[in-house]
mmCIF file of C-alpha atoms in Angstrom:
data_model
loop_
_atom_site.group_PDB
_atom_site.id
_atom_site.type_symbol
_atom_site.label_atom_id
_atom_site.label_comp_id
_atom_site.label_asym_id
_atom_site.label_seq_id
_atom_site.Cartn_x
_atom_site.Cartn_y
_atom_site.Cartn_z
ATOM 1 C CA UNK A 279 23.531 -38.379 40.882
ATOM 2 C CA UNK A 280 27.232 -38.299 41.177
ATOM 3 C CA UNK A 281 29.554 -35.614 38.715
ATOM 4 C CA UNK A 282 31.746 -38.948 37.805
ATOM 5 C CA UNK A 283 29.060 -40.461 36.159
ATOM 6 C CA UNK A 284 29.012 -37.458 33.294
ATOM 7 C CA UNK A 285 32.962 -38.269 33.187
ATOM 8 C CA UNK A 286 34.677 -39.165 29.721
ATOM 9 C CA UNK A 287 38.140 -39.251 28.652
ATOM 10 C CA UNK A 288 39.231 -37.116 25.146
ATOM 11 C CA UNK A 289 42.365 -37.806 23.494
ATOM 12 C CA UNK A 290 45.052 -35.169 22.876
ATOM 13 C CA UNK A 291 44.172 -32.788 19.477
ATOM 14 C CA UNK A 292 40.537 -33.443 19.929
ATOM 15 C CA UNK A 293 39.490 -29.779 20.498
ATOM 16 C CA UNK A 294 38.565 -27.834 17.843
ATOM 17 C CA UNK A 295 40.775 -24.824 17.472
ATOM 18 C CA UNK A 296 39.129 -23.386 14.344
ATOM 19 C CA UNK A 297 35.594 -24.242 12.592
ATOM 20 C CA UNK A 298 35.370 -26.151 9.470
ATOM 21 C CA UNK A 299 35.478 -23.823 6.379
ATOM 22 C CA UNK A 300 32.917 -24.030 5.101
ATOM 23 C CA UNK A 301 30.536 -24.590 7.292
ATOM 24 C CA UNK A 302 28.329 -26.954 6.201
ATOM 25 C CA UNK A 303 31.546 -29.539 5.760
ATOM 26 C CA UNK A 304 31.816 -30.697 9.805
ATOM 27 C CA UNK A 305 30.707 -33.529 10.580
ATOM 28 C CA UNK A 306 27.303 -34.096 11.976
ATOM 29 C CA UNK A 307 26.644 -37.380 14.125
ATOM 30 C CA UNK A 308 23.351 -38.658 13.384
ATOM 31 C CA UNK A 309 21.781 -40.239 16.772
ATOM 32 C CA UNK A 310 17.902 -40.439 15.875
ATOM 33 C CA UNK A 311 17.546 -44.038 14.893
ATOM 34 C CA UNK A 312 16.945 -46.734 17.186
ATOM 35 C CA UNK A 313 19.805 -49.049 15.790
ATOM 36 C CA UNK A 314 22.910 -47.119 15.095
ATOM 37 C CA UNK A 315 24.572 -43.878 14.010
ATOM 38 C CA UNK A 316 25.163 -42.406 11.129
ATOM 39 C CA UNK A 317 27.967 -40.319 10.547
ATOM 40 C CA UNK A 318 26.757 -37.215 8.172
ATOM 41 C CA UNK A 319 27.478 -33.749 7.509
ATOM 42 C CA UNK A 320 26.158 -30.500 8.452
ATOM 43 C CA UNK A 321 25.070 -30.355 4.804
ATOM 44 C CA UNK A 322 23.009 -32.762 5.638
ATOM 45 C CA UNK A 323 21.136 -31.530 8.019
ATOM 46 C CA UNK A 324 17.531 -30.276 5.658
ATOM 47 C CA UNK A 325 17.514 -33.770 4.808
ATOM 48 C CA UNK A 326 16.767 -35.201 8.604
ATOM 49 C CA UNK A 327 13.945 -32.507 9.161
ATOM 50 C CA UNK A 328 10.623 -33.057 7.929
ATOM 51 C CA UNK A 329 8.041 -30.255 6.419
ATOM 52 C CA UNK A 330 6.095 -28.457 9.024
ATOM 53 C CA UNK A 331 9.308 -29.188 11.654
ATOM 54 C CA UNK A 332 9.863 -25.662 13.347
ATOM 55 C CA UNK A 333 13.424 -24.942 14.155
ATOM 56 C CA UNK A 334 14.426 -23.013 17.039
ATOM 57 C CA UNK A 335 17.651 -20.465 16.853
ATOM 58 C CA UNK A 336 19.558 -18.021 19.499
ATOM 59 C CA UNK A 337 19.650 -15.093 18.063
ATOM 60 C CA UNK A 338 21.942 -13.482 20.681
ATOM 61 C CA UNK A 339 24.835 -11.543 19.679
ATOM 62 C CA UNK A 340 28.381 -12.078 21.438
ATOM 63 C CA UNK A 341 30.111 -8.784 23.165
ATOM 64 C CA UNK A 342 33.356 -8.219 23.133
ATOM 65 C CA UNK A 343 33.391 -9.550 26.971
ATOM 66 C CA UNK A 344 37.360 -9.660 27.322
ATOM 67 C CA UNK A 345 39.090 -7.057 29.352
ATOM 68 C CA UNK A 346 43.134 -6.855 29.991
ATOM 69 C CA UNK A 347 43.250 -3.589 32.896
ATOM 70 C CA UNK A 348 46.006 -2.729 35.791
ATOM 71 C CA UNK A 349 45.479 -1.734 39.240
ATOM 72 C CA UNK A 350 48.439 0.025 39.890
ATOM 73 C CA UNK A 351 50.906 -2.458 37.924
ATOM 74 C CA UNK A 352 48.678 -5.518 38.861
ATOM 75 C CA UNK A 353 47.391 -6.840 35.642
ATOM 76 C CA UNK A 354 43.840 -8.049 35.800
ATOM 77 C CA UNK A 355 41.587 -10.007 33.484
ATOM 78 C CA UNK A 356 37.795 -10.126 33.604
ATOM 79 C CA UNK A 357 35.034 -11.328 31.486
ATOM 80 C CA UNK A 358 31.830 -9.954 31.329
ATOM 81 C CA UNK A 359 29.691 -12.025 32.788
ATOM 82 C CA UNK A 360 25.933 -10.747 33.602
ATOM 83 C CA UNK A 361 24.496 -7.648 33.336
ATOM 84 C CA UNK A 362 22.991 -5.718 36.829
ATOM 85 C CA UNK A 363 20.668 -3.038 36.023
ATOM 86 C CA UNK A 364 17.107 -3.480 35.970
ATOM 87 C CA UNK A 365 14.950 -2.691 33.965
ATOM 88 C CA UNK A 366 15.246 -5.054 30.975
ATOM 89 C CA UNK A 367 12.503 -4.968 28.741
ATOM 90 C CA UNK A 368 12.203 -6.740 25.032
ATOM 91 C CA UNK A 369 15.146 -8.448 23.904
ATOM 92 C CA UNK A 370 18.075 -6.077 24.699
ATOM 93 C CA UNK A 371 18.943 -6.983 28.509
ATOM 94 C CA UNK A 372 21.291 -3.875 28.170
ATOM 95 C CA UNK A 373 24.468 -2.143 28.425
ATOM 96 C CA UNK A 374 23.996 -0.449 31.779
ATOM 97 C CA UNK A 375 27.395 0.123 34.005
ATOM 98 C CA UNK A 376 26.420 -2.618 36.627
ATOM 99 C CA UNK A 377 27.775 -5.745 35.855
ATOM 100 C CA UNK A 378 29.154 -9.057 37.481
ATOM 101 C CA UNK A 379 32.430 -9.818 35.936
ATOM 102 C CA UNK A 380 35.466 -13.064 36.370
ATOM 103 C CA UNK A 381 38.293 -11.483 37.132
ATOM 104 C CA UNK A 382 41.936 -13.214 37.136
ATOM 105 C CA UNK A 383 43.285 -12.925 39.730
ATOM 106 C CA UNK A 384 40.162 -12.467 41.715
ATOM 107 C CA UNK A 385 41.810 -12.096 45.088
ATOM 108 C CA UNK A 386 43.411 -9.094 43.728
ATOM 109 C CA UNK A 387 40.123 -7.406 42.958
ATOM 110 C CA UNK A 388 39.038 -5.577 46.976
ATOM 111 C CA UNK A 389 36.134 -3.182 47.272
ATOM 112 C CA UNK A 390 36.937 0.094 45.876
ATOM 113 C CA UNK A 391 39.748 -0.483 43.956
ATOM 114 C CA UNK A 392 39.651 0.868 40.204
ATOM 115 C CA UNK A 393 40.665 -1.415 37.167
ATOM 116 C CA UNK A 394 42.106 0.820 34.529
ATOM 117 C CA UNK A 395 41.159 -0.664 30.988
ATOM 118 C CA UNK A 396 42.148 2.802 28.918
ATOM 119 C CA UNK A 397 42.271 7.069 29.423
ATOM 120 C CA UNK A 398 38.589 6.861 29.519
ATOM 121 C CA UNK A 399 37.526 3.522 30.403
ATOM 122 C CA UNK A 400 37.539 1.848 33.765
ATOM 123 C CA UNK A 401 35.598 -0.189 36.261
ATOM 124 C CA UNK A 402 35.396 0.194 40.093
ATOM 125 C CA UNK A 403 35.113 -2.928 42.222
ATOM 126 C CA UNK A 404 31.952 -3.044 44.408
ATOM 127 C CA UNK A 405 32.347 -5.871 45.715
ATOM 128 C CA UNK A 406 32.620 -10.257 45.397
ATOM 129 C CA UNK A 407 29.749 -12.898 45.009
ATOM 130 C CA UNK A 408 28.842 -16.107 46.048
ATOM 131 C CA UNK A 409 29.787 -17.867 43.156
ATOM 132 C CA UNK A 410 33.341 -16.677 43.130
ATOM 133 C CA UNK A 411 32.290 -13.450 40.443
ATOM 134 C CA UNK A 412 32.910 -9.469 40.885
ATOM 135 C CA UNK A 413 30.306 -6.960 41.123
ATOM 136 C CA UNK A 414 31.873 -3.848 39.227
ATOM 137 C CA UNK A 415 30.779 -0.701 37.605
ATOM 138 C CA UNK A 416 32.255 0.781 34.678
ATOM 139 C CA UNK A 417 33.088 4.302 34.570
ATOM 140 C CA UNK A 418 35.185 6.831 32.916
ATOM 141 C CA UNK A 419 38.572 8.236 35.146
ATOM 142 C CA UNK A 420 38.288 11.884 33.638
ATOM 143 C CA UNK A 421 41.284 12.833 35.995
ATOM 144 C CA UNK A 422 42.548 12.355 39.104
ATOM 145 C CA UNK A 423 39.946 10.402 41.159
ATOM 146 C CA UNK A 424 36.972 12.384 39.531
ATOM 147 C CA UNK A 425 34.371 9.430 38.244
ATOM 148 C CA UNK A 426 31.774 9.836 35.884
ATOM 149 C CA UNK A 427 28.889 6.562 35.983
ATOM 150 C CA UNK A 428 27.152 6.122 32.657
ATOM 151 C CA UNK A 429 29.417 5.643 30.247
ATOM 152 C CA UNK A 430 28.757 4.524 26.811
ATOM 153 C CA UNK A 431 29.594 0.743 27.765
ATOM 154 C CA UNK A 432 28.993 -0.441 24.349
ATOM 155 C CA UNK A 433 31.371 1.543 22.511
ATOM 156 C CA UNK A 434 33.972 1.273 25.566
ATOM 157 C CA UNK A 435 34.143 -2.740 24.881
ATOM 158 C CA UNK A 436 34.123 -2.033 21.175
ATOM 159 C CA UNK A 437 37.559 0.012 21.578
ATOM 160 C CA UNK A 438 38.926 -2.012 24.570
ATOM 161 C CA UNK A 439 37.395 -5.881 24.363
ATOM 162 C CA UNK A 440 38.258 -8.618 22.718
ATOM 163 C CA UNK A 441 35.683 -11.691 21.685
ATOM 164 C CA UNK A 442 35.571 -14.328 24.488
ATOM 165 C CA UNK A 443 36.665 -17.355 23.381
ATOM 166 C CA UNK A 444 36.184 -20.726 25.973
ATOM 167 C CA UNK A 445 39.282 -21.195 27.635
ATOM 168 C CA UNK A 446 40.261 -24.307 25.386
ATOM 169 C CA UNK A 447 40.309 -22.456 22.547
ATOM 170 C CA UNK A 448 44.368 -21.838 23.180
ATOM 171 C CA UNK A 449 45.555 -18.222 21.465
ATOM 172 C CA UNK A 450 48.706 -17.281 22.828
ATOM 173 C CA UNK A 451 49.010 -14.176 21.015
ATOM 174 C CA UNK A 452 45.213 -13.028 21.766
ATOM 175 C CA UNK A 453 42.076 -13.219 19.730
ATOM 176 C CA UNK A 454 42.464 -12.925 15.765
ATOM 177 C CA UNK A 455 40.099 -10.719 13.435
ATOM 178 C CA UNK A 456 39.170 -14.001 11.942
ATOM 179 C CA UNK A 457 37.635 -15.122 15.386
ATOM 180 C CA UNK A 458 35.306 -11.972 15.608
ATOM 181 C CA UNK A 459 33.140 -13.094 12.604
ATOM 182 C CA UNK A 460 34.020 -17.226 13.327
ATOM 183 C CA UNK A 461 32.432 -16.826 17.043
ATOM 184 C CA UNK A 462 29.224 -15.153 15.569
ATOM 185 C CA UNK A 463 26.090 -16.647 14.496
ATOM 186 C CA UNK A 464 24.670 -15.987 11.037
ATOM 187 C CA UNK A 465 21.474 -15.125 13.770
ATOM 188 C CA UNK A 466 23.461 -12.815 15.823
ATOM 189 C CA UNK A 467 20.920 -9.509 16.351
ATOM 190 C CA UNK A 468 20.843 -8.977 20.139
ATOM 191 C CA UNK A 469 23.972 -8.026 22.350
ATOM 192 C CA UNK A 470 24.280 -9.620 25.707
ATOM 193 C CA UNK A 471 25.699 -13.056 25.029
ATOM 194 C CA UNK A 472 29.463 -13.907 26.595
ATOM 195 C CA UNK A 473 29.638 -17.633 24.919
ATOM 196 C CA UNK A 474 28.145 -17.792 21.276
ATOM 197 C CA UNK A 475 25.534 -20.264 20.887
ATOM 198 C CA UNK A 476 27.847 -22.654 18.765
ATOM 199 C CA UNK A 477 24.957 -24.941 17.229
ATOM 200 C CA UNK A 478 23.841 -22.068 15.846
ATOM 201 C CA UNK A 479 27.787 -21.506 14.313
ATOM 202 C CA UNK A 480 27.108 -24.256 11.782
ATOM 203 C CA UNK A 481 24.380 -22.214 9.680
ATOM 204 C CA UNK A 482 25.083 -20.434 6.348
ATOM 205 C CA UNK A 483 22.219 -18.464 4.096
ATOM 206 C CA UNK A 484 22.270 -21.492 1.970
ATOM 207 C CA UNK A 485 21.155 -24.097 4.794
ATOM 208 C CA UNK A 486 18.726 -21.834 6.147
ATOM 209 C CA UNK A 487 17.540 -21.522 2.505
ATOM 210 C CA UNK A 488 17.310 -24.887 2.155
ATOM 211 C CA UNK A 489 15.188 -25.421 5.345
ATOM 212 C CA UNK A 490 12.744 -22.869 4.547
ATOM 213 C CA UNK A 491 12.744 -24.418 0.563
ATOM 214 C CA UNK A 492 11.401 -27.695 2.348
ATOM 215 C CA UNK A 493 8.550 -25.901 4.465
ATOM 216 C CA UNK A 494 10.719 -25.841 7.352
ATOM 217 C CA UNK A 495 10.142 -22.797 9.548
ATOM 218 C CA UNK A 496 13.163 -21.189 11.374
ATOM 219 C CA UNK A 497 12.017 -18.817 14.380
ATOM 220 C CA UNK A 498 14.264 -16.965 16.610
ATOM 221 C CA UNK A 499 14.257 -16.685 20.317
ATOM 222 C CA UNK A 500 16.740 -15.026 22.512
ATOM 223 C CA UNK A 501 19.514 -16.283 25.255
ATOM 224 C CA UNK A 502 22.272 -14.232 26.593
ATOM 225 C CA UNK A 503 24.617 -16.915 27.384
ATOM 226 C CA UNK A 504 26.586 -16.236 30.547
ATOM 227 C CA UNK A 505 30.433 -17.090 31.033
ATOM 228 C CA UNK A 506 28.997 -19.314 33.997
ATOM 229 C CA UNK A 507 28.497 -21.968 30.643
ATOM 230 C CA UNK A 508 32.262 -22.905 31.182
ATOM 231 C CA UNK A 509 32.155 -23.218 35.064
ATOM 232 C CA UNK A 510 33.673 -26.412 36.025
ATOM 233 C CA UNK A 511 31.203 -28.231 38.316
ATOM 234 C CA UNK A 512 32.780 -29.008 41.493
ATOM 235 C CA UNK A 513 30.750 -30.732 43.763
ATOM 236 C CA UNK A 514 30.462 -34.863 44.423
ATOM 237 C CA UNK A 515 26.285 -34.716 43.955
ATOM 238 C CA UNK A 516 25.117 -33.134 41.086
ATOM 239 C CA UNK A 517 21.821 -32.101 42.807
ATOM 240 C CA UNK A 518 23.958 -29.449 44.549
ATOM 241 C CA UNK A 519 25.356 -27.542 41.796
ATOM 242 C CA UNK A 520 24.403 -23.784 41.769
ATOM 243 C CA UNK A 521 24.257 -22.518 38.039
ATOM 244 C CA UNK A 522 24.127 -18.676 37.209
ATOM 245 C CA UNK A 523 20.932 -17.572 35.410
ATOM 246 C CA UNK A 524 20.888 -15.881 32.323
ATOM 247 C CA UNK A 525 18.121 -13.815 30.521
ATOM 248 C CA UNK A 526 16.273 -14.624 27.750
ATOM 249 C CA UNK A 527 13.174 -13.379 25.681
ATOM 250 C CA UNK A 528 10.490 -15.305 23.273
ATOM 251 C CA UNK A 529 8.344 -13.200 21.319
ATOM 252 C CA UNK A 530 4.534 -13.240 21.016
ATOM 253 C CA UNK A 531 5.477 -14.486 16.894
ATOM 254 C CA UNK A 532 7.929 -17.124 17.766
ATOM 255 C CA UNK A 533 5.347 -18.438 20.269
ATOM 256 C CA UNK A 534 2.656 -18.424 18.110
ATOM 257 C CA UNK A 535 4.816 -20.491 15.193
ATOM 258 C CA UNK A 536 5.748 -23.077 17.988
ATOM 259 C CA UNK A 537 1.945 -23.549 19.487
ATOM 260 C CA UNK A 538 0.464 -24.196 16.027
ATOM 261 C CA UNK A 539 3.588 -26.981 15.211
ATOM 262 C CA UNK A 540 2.702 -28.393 18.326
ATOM 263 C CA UNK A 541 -1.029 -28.254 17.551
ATOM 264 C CA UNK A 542 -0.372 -29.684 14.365
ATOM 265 C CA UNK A 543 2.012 -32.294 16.052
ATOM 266 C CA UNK A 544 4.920 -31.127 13.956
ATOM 267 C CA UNK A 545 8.311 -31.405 15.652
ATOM 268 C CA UNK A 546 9.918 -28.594 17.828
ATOM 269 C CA UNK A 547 13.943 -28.978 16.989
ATOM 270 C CA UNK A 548 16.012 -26.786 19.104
ATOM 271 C CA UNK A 549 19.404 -25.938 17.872
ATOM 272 C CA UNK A 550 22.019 -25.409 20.754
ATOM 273 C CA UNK A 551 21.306 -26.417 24.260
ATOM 274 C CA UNK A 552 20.451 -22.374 24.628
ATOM 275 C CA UNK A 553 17.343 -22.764 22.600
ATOM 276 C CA UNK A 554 16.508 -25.561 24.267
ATOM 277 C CA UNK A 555 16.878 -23.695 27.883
ATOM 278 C CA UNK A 556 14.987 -20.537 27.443
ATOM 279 C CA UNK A 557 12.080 -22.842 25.928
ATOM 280 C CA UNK A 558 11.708 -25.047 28.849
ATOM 281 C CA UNK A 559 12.516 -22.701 31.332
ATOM 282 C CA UNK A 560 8.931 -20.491 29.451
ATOM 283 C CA UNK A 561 7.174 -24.072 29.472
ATOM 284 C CA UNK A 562 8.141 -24.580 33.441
ATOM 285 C CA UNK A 563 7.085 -21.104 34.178
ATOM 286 C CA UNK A 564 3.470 -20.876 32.159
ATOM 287 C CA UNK A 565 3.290 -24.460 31.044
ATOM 288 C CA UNK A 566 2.820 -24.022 27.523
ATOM 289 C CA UNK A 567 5.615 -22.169 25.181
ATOM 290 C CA UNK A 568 4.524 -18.444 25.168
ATOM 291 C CA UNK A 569 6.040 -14.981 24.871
ATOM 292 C CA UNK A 570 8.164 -14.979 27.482
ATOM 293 C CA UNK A 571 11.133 -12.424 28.876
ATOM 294 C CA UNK A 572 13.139 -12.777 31.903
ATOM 295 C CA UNK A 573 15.789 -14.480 33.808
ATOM 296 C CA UNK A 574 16.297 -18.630 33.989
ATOM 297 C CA UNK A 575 19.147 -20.252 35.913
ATOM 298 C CA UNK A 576 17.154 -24.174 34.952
ATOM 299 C CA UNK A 577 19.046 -26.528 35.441
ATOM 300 C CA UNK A 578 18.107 -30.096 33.065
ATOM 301 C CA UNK A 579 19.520 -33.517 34.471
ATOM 302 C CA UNK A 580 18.047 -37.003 33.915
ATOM 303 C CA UNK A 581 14.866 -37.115 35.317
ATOM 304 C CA UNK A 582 13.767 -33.608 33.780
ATOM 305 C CA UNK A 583 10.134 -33.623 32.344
ATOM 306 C CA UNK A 584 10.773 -32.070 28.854
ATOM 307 C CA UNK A 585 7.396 -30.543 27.424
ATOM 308 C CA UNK A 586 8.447 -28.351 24.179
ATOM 309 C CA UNK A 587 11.645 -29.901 22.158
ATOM 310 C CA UNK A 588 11.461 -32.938 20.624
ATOM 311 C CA UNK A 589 14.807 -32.981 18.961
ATOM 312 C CA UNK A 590 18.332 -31.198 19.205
ATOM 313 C CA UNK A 591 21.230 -30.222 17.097
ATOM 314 C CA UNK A 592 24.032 -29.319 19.731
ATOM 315 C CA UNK A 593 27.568 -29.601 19.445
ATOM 316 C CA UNK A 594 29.734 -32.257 21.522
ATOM 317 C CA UNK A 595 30.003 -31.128 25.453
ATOM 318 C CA UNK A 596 33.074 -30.889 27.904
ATOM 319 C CA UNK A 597 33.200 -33.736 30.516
ATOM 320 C CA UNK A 598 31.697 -33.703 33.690
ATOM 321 C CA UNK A 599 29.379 -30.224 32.406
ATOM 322 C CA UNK A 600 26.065 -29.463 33.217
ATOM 323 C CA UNK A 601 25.473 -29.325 28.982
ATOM 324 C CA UNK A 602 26.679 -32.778 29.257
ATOM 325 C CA UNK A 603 23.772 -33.478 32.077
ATOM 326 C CA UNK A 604 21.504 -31.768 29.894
ATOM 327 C CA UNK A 605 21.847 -33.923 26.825
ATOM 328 C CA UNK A 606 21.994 -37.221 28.600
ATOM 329 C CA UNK A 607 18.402 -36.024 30.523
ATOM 330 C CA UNK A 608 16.998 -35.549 26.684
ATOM 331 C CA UNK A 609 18.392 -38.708 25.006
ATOM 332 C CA UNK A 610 19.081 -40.985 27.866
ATOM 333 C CA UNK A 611 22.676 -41.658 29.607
ATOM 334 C CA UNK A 612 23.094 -45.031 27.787
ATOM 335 C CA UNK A 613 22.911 -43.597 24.043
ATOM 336 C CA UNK A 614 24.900 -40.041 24.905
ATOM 337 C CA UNK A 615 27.839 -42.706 26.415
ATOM 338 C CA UNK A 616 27.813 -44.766 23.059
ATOM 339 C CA UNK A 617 27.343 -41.682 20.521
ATOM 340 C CA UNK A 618 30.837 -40.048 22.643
ATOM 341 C CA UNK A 619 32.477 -42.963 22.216
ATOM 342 C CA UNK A 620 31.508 -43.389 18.186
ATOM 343 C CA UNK A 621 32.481 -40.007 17.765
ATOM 344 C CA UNK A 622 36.024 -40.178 19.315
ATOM 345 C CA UNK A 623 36.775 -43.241 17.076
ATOM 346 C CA UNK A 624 35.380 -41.310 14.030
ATOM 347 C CA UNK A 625 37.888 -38.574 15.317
ATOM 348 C CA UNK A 626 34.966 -36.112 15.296
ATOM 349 C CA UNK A 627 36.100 -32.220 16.640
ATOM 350 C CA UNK A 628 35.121 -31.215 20.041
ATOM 351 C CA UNK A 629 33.296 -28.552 21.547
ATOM 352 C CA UNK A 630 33.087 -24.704 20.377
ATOM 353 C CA UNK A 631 34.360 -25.291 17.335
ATOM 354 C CA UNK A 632 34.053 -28.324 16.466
ATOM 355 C CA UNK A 633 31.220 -31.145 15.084
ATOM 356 C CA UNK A 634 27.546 -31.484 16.241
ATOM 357 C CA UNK A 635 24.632 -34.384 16.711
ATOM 358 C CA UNK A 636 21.556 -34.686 16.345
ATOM 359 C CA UNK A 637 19.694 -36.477 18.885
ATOM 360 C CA UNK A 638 15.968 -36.456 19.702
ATOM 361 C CA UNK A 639 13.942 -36.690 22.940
#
């Protein structure tokens, strides 16, 4: 399929810039009737799931990914983007030293050369990837051109990083505090992530409450989403796009609450397109939804064979992105087209921040 068909145009001021306060108050299009939308709130959202429904949340924690460092007086920004070592075991993919990284401007970044971040803090360029990324360790400059690997990476990007917000999300002046607790989900347990799993921004206590009041399970599963999420897609035929995998985990409980909906035929609702991936990807792998830990770079466009989700909460997609491709492969081209264009009359907020549907298979 061609890129232009996932094409749509979005008026000026449509971007969210901050999420609705509270919560529960944006606006949630409502796609899952045959004859037309409804335009609802989040609020609303216990009322369109049924008793025995099992819904699926990311329960990946955003790092402070963001780095501003100098080599020499060359200022250079990178973004954590995947994490090298191996070893990863459970749900913690690590905070080893090895990492692939954006960096702005890449062509600045040669093997060798050391990115200076603070005193103590530092990462030396290995070398560039395929997909346009930088392989880098982080280390710690004690003096001179002494090195010492290992650092305590996690505390480093405490002190030095800032939260990652998608590059429409316009701060001039940087990141503010408010940010650091807005780009989190209520979920958030696991560090890895470098993009928040914004379905999952829309949940308070009180919804969850509510869910669970009407016999609605909520199980976690894990996806560290990579920066690659906000890639542009730049070739003519779709079927050529490379996308960057990311790792995920399910656990043996999570599983087990999914196999016995399914048994029961009770419906599977992912919330976020990340949910959605990692189950899949476990269901391509094993063919049934099982505990599950490794990397996925799946890739959904029409024509995928969905066997686990039967409906999704997500928010509102960029044009011409593979979440885009996704969405239209789980609810049809035609009805993706005609919810966009209800929700930019209904001047409905855009992406990150902004409102969500709810769409089934």
């Amino acid at each position: 399929m061609k890129l232009e068909a996932f094409d749509y145009d979005l008026p000026d001021g449509r971007i969210a810039a901050v999420p609705a306060r509270p919560r529960e108050a944006a606006k949630l299009l409502d796609m899952t009737s045959a004859h037309e939308f409804t335009d609802r709130q989040i609020r609303d959202f216990p009322d369109l799931c049924h008793p025995g429904d099992v819904v699926v949340v990311n329960n990946t924690s955003v790092i402070p990914a963001r780095l501003i460092g100098y080599r020499g007086s060359a200022k250079i920004s990178i973004t954590l983007h995947k994490c090298e070592t191996s070893g990863n075991t459970g749900h913690v993919p690590g905070f080893g030293g090895h990492w692939r990284v954006f960096a702005k401007p890449a062509r600045k970044c040669r093997v060798n050369d050391i990115i200076v971040f603070g005193d103590d803090f530092a990462a030396h360029v290995l070398g560039r990837g395929e997909g346009g990324d930088v392989a880098v360790c982080f280390i710690n400059p004690i003096n001179d051109n002494a090195m010492v690997v290992g650092i305590d990476l996690e505390k480093s990007l405490a002190r030095y990083g800032t939260m990652p917000l998608p590059p429409y999300i316009l701060r001039p002046d940087g990141t503010t505090v408010k940010d650091e607790t807005d780009y989190q989900t209520m979920f958030a347990q696991y560090p890895g992530a470098v993009a928040a799993p914004t379905a999952g921004l829309h949940f308070t206590p009180a919804l969850a409450a509510q869910l669970t009041a009407k016999n609605v399970s909520i199980v976690e599963i894990t996806l560290h989403v990579g920066a690659g999420t906000f890639l542009p897609v730049t070739v003519d035929d779709i079927a050529d796009h490379k996308m960057h995998s990311e790792w995920g985990a399910i656990s043996s409980h999570a599983a087990s609450v999914i196999q016995m909906a399914q048994q029961s035929g009770n419906r599977i609702i992912a919330v976020g397109t990340t949910s959605l991936r990692i189950l899949e990807a476990c269901f391509q792998q094993h063919g049934s939804v099982q505990t599950f830990s490794g990397e996925t770079d799946i890739f959904i466009t029409p024509g995928f064979k969905f066997g686990v989700v039967d409906a999704l909460l997500t928010n509102f997609h960029l044009p011409k992105s593979t979440l885009l491709m996704l969405i239209s492969a789980f609810c049809g081209m035609g009805n993706v087209r005609a919810a966009y264009q209800h929700a930019i009359a209904g001047d409905y907020r855009f992406f990150s921040y902004g409102d969500a549907c709810f769409m089934r298979r």
